[in-house]
Amino acid sequence: MRRSMTKVKQFTFPIKKGVLSLINDKFEGKKVLNYKGNNLKKEYVIYLIYYIVKETDEEVNAVDLSSKILRKNFIDKYKPYLSYLEEIGLILLVSQYLVGSHPNMYGVMNDYYRLEKGYIKFKINDVILLKKVNSGNKEYNKEHLQKKRYCEKVRYHLVKSFNSNLEMDIEGATNEVSTFDKKNYEVNIRMVHEYDTKAWKYSIKKETDNRLHTNITGTNNKLLKYITYKNKKLSEVDIKTSQPLLMYVILKNIFDDSLNNESTIFLEKKLGVELLGKIKSNGIDFEELDNFGDVILNKDLYNYLVSRVKIKKDNNEYYYYYYEKKKNNDESNKKYEYFDSKRDLIKSCVMRALYRGKGDEITLIKNKFKSIFNVADLINKHKKISESKSNLSHVLQSFEAHVLLDLIAKDISVKHKDIPLFSKHDSLITYKSTIDEVRDFT
């Protein structure tokens, strides 16, 4: 009787040329290496370094590798493989397991980044490893599928063009990336691989910035020139939405009773009943708010404040401000910030004023628009309304995403049905030939 065979799904991944060359040399062309009494399989070694690099958190330059994670995504007897990668100088144990805190954390060594650049597609043939990889990918893909479906439900107009028509000049992009420094090289060459394999991904971080995060948003600006849609060049248009402008629009929506639109509903949900009640009870100086809006929309807020705020200048002709920053022992410590122009200094001070910063210049700025900055302070001091560190930052970024992605971009997609439309934080990307039409619309 013939036994039925279940075909195992193949898995191919990009591995650095230098890594492959190093491991091939260490294994002396063989598939198995005896290491301290353990028979290590070359495929497993290559996949593990790929997995560690892929999962490394860029902010801390390390990855959590608990026994549970490794047994689930790699193999049960993983320890000799980690030990071997440490011995050949590719990874390092940067933080040991701490009960109730974190598992072992591994980082990628500098020697890895010094190896020959360029990537080779590596195919796994080992059935046992393939089953582990596919099992892990199945759960990973399920989670990402849920995120993608949510995006398709609420921002379909910005994700519908992630298909086979979206292409990258892989050779040109790879040559461009080869000029980047070692860390930027690793991040961006993986991005090039995503375009090559059409591994489209998109998600919305509702609890932080409300932005749409896609392959496009993660693409380095220098690589945008290599991207086409239906073989047509793409171009980018910035939507100028400064934080003071967003603050003005938010306050208009809150205090102008004649306004009842999608934005007022969005703000009611974002701020919540308690905080919104506090803001309305605090009130606003309507004359001041109108002046604030007029300066932002018809003049230049920062130049306007330059002529109204006393600015300090040092002997080297640099403009500066300072603020007191207390140390742990309550000793005062002055922090100085230097600028080439008055306008740059004022711009920095306005940002600090919005986020509870201190200093002489900041106090003067707050006094010019007292009721507006009172509302900013009230939002900042309120109990946390999101996972973001700052309440106001969360509100402004979320509102910006709402205006740009849910209102402006959606209207463009309705009017221009036949063009692709992508977002990249505070800008929109479409055909270079129709960029002026999109710009006029915004």
JSON list of N, CA and C in Angstrom, two decimals, residues 232-260:
[
{"chain": "A", "resi": 232, "resn": "LYS", "atom": "N", "xyz": [5.52, 52.88, -13.80]},
{"chain": "A", "resi": 232, "resn": "LYS", "atom": "CA", "xyz": [5.56, 54.35, -13.78]},
{"chain": "A", "resi": 232, "resn": "LYS", "atom": "C", "xyz": [6.23, 54.83, -12.49]},
{"chain": "A", "resi": 233, "resn": "LYS", "atom": "N", "xyz": [7.04, 55.88, -12.61]},
{"chain": "A", "resi": 233, "resn": "LYS", "atom": "CA", "xyz": [7.75, 56.43, -11.47]},
{"chain": "A", "resi": 233, "resn": "LYS", "atom": "C", "xyz": [6.77, 57.02, -10.45]},
{"chain": "A", "resi": 234, "resn": "LEU", "atom": "N", "xyz": [7.15, 56.94, -9.18]},
{"chain": "A", "resi": 234, "resn": "LEU", "atom": "CA", "xyz": [6.35, 57.51, -8.11]},
{"chain": "A", "resi": 234, "resn": "LEU", "atom": "C", "xyz": [7.02, 58.75, -7.55]},
{"chain": "A", "resi": 235, "resn": "SER", "atom": "N", "xyz": [6.23, 59.59, -6.91]},
{"chain": "A", "resi": 235, "resn": "SER", "atom": "CA", "xyz": [6.77, 60.80, -6.29]},
{"chain": "A", "resi": 235, "resn": "SER", "atom": "C", "xyz": [6.02, 61.08, -5.00]},
{"chain": "A", "resi": 236, "resn": "GLU", "atom": "N", "xyz": [6.58, 61.95, -4.18]},
{"chain": "A", "resi": 236, "resn": "GLU", "atom": "CA", "xyz": [6.08, 62.19, -2.83]},
{"chain": "A", "resi": 236, "resn": "GLU", "atom": "C", "xyz": [5.67, 63.65, -2.67]},
{"chain": "A", "resi": 237, "resn": "VAL", "atom": "N", "xyz": [4.56, 63.89, -1.99]},
{"chain": "A", "resi": 237, "resn": "VAL", "atom": "CA", "xyz": [4.14, 65.25, -1.67]},
{"chain": "A", "resi": 237, "resn": "VAL", "atom": "C", "xyz": [3.95, 65.36, -0.16]},
{"chain": "A", "resi": 238, "resn": "ASP", "atom": "N", "xyz": [4.65, 66.31, 0.45]},
{"chain": "A", "resi": 238, "resn": "ASP", "atom": "CA", "xyz": [4.54, 66.53, 1.89]},
{"chain": "A", "resi": 238, "resn": "ASP", "atom": "C", "xyz": [3.28, 67.33, 2.20]},
{"chain": "A", "resi": 239, "resn": "ILE", "atom": "N", "xyz": [2.58, 66.92, 3.25]},
{"chain": "A", "resi": 239, "resn": "ILE", "atom": "CA", "xyz": [1.43, 67.65, 3.73]},
{"chain": "A", "resi": 239, "resn": "ILE", "atom": "C", "xyz": [1.87, 68.42, 4.97]},
{"chain": "A", "resi": 240, "resn": "LYS", "atom": "N", "xyz": [1.92, 69.74, 4.86]},
{"chain": "A", "resi": 240, "resn": "LYS", "atom": "CA", "xyz": [2.44, 70.55, 5.95]},
{"chain": "A", "resi": 240, "resn": "LYS", "atom": "C", "xyz": [1.43, 70.65, 7.09]},
{"chain": "A", "resi": 241, "resn": "THR", "atom": "N", "xyz": [1.64, 69.85, 8.11]},
{"chain": "A", "resi": 241, "resn": "THR", "atom": "CA", "xyz": [0.75, 69.89, 9.27]},
{"chain": "A", "resi": 241, "resn": "THR", "atom": "C", "xyz": [1.61, 70.00, 10.53]},
{"chain": "A", "resi": 242, "resn": "SER", "atom": "N", "xyz": [2.03, 71.21, 10.85]},
{"chain": "A", "resi": 242, "resn": "SER", "atom": "CA", "xyz": [2.86, 71.41, 12.04]},
{"chain": "A", "resi": 242, "resn": "SER", "atom": "C", "xyz": [2.03, 71.14, 13.30]},
{"chain": "A", "resi": 243, "resn": "GLN", "atom": "N", "xyz": [2.69, 70.87, 14.38]},
{"chain": "A", "resi": 243, "resn": "GLN", "atom": "CA", "xyz": [1.98, 70.59, 15.62]},
{"chain": "A", "resi": 243, "resn": "GLN", "atom": "C", "xyz": [1.18, 71.80, 16.12]},
{"chain": "A", "resi": 244, "resn": "PRO", "atom": "N", "xyz": [1.69, 73.03, 16.00]},
{"chain": "A", "resi": 244, "resn": "PRO", "atom": "CA", "xyz": [0.85, 74.18, 16.36]},
{"chain": "A", "resi": 244, "resn": "PRO", "atom": "C", "xyz": [-0.43, 74.27, 15.52]},
{"chain": "A", "resi": 245, "resn": "LEU", "atom": "N", "xyz": [-0.32, 73.95, 14.21]},
{"chain": "A", "resi": 245, "resn": "LEU", "atom": "CA", "xyz": [-1.50, 73.97, 13.35]},
{"chain": "A", "resi": 245, "resn": "LEU", "atom": "C", "xyz": [-2.51, 72.92, 13.80]},
{"chain": "A", "resi": 246, "resn": "LEU", "atom": "N", "xyz": [-2.03, 71.72, 14.10]},
{"chain": "A", "resi": 246, "resn": "LEU", "atom": "CA", "xyz": [-2.92, 70.67, 14.57]},
{"chain": "A", "resi": 246, "resn": "LEU", "atom": "C", "xyz": [-3.58, 71.06, 15.89]},
{"chain": "A", "resi": 247, "resn": "MET", "atom": "N", "xyz": [-2.82, 71.72, 16.76]},
{"chain": "A", "resi": 247, "resn": "MET", "atom": "CA", "xyz": [-3.36, 72.18, 18.04]},
{"chain": "A", "resi": 247, "resn": "MET", "atom": "C", "xyz": [-4.49, 73.18, 17.80]},
{"chain": "A", "resi": 248, "resn": "TYR", "atom": "N", "xyz": [-4.28, 74.07, 16.84]},
{"chain": "A", "resi": 248, "resn": "TYR", "atom": "CA", "xyz": [-5.30, 75.07, 16.52]},
{"chain": "A", "resi": 248, "resn": "TYR", "atom": "C", "xyz": [-6.58, 74.39, 16.01]},
{"chain": "A", "resi": 249, "resn": "VAL", "atom": "N", "xyz": [-6.43, 73.47, 15.07]},
{"chain": "A", "resi": 249, "resn": "VAL", "atom": "CA", "xyz": [-7.59, 72.78, 14.48]},
{"chain": "A", "resi": 249, "resn": "VAL", "atom": "C", "xyz": [-8.34, 71.99, 15.55]},
{"chain": "A", "resi": 250, "resn": "ILE", "atom": "N", "xyz": [-7.61, 71.33, 16.44]},
{"chain": "A", "resi": 250, "resn": "ILE", "atom": "CA", "xyz": [-8.23, 70.57, 17.52]},
{"chain": "A", "resi": 250, "resn": "ILE", "atom": "C", "xyz": [-9.06, 71.49, 18.41]},
{"chain": "A", "resi": 251, "resn": "LEU", "atom": "N", "xyz": [-8.48, 72.63, 18.79]},
{"chain": "A", "resi": 251, "resn": "LEU", "atom": "CA", "xyz": [-9.19, 73.56, 19.68]},
{"chain": "A", "resi": 251, "resn": "LEU", "atom": "C", "xyz": [-10.41, 74.16, 18.99]},
{"chain": "A", "resi": 252, "resn": "LYS", "atom": "N", "xyz": [-10.33, 74.43, 17.70]},
{"chain": "A", "resi": 252, "resn": "LYS", "atom": "CA", "xyz": [-11.48, 74.93, 16.95]},
{"chain": "A", "resi": 252, "resn": "LYS", "atom": "C", "xyz": [-12.61, 73.90, 16.97]},
{"chain": "A", "resi": 253, "resn": "ASN", "atom": "N", "xyz": [-12.25, 72.63, 16.79]},
{"chain": "A", "resi": 253, "resn": "ASN", "atom": "CA", "xyz": [-13.26, 71.57, 16.79]},
{"chain": "A", "resi": 253, "resn": "ASN", "atom": "C", "xyz": [-13.88, 71.38, 18.17]},
{"chain": "A", "resi": 254, "resn": "ILE", "atom": "N", "xyz": [-13.11, 71.63, 19.22]},
{"chain": "A", "resi": 254, "resn": "ILE", "atom": "CA", "xyz": [-13.63, 71.45, 20.57]},
{"chain": "A", "resi": 254, "resn": "ILE", "atom": "C", "xyz": [-14.54, 72.61, 20.99]},
{"chain": "A", "resi": 255, "resn": "PHE", "atom": "N", "xyz": [-14.11, 73.83, 20.68]},
{"chain": "A", "resi": 255, "resn": "PHE", "atom": "CA", "xyz": [-14.81, 75.01, 21.21]},
{"chain": "A", "resi": 255, "resn": "PHE", "atom": "C", "xyz": [-15.79, 75.68, 20.25]},
{"chain": "A", "resi": 256, "resn": "ASP", "atom": "N", "xyz": [-15.73, 75.34, 18.98]},
{"chain": "A", "resi": 256, "resn": "ASP", "atom": "CA", "xyz": [-16.68, 75.92, 18.03]},
{"chain": "A", "resi": 256, "resn": "ASP", "atom": "C", "xyz": [-17.91, 75.02, 17.93]},
{"chain": "A", "resi": 257, "resn": "ASP", "atom": "N", "xyz": [-19.00, 75.45, 18.56]},
{"chain": "A", "resi": 257, "resn": "ASP", "atom": "CA", "xyz": [-20.22, 74.63, 18.62]},
{"chain": "A", "resi": 257, "resn": "ASP", "atom": "C", "xyz": [-20.86, 74.42, 17.26]},
{"chain": "A", "resi": 258, "resn": "SER", "atom": "N", "xyz": [-20.50, 75.26, 16.31]},
{"chain": "A", "resi": 258, "resn": "SER", "atom": "CA", "xyz": [-21.11, 75.12, 14.97]},
{"chain": "A", "resi": 258, "resn": "SER", "atom": "C", "xyz": [-20.49, 73.95, 14.20]},
{"chain": "A", "resi": 259, "resn": "LEU", "atom": "N", "xyz": [-19.36, 73.45, 14.67]},
{"chain": "A", "resi": 259, "resn": "LEU", "atom": "CA", "xyz": [-18.69, 72.34, 14.00]},
{"chain": "A", "resi": 259, "resn": "LEU", "atom": "C", "xyz": [-19.17, 71.01, 14.56]},
{"chain": "A", "resi": 260, "resn": "ASN", "atom": "N", "xyz": [-19.66, 70.17, 13.70]},
{"chain": "A", "resi": 260, "resn": "ASN", "atom": "CA", "xyz": [-20.06, 68.82, 14.10]},
{"chain": "A", "resi": 260, "resn": "ASN", "atom": "C", "xyz": [-19.77, 67.89, 12.93]}
]
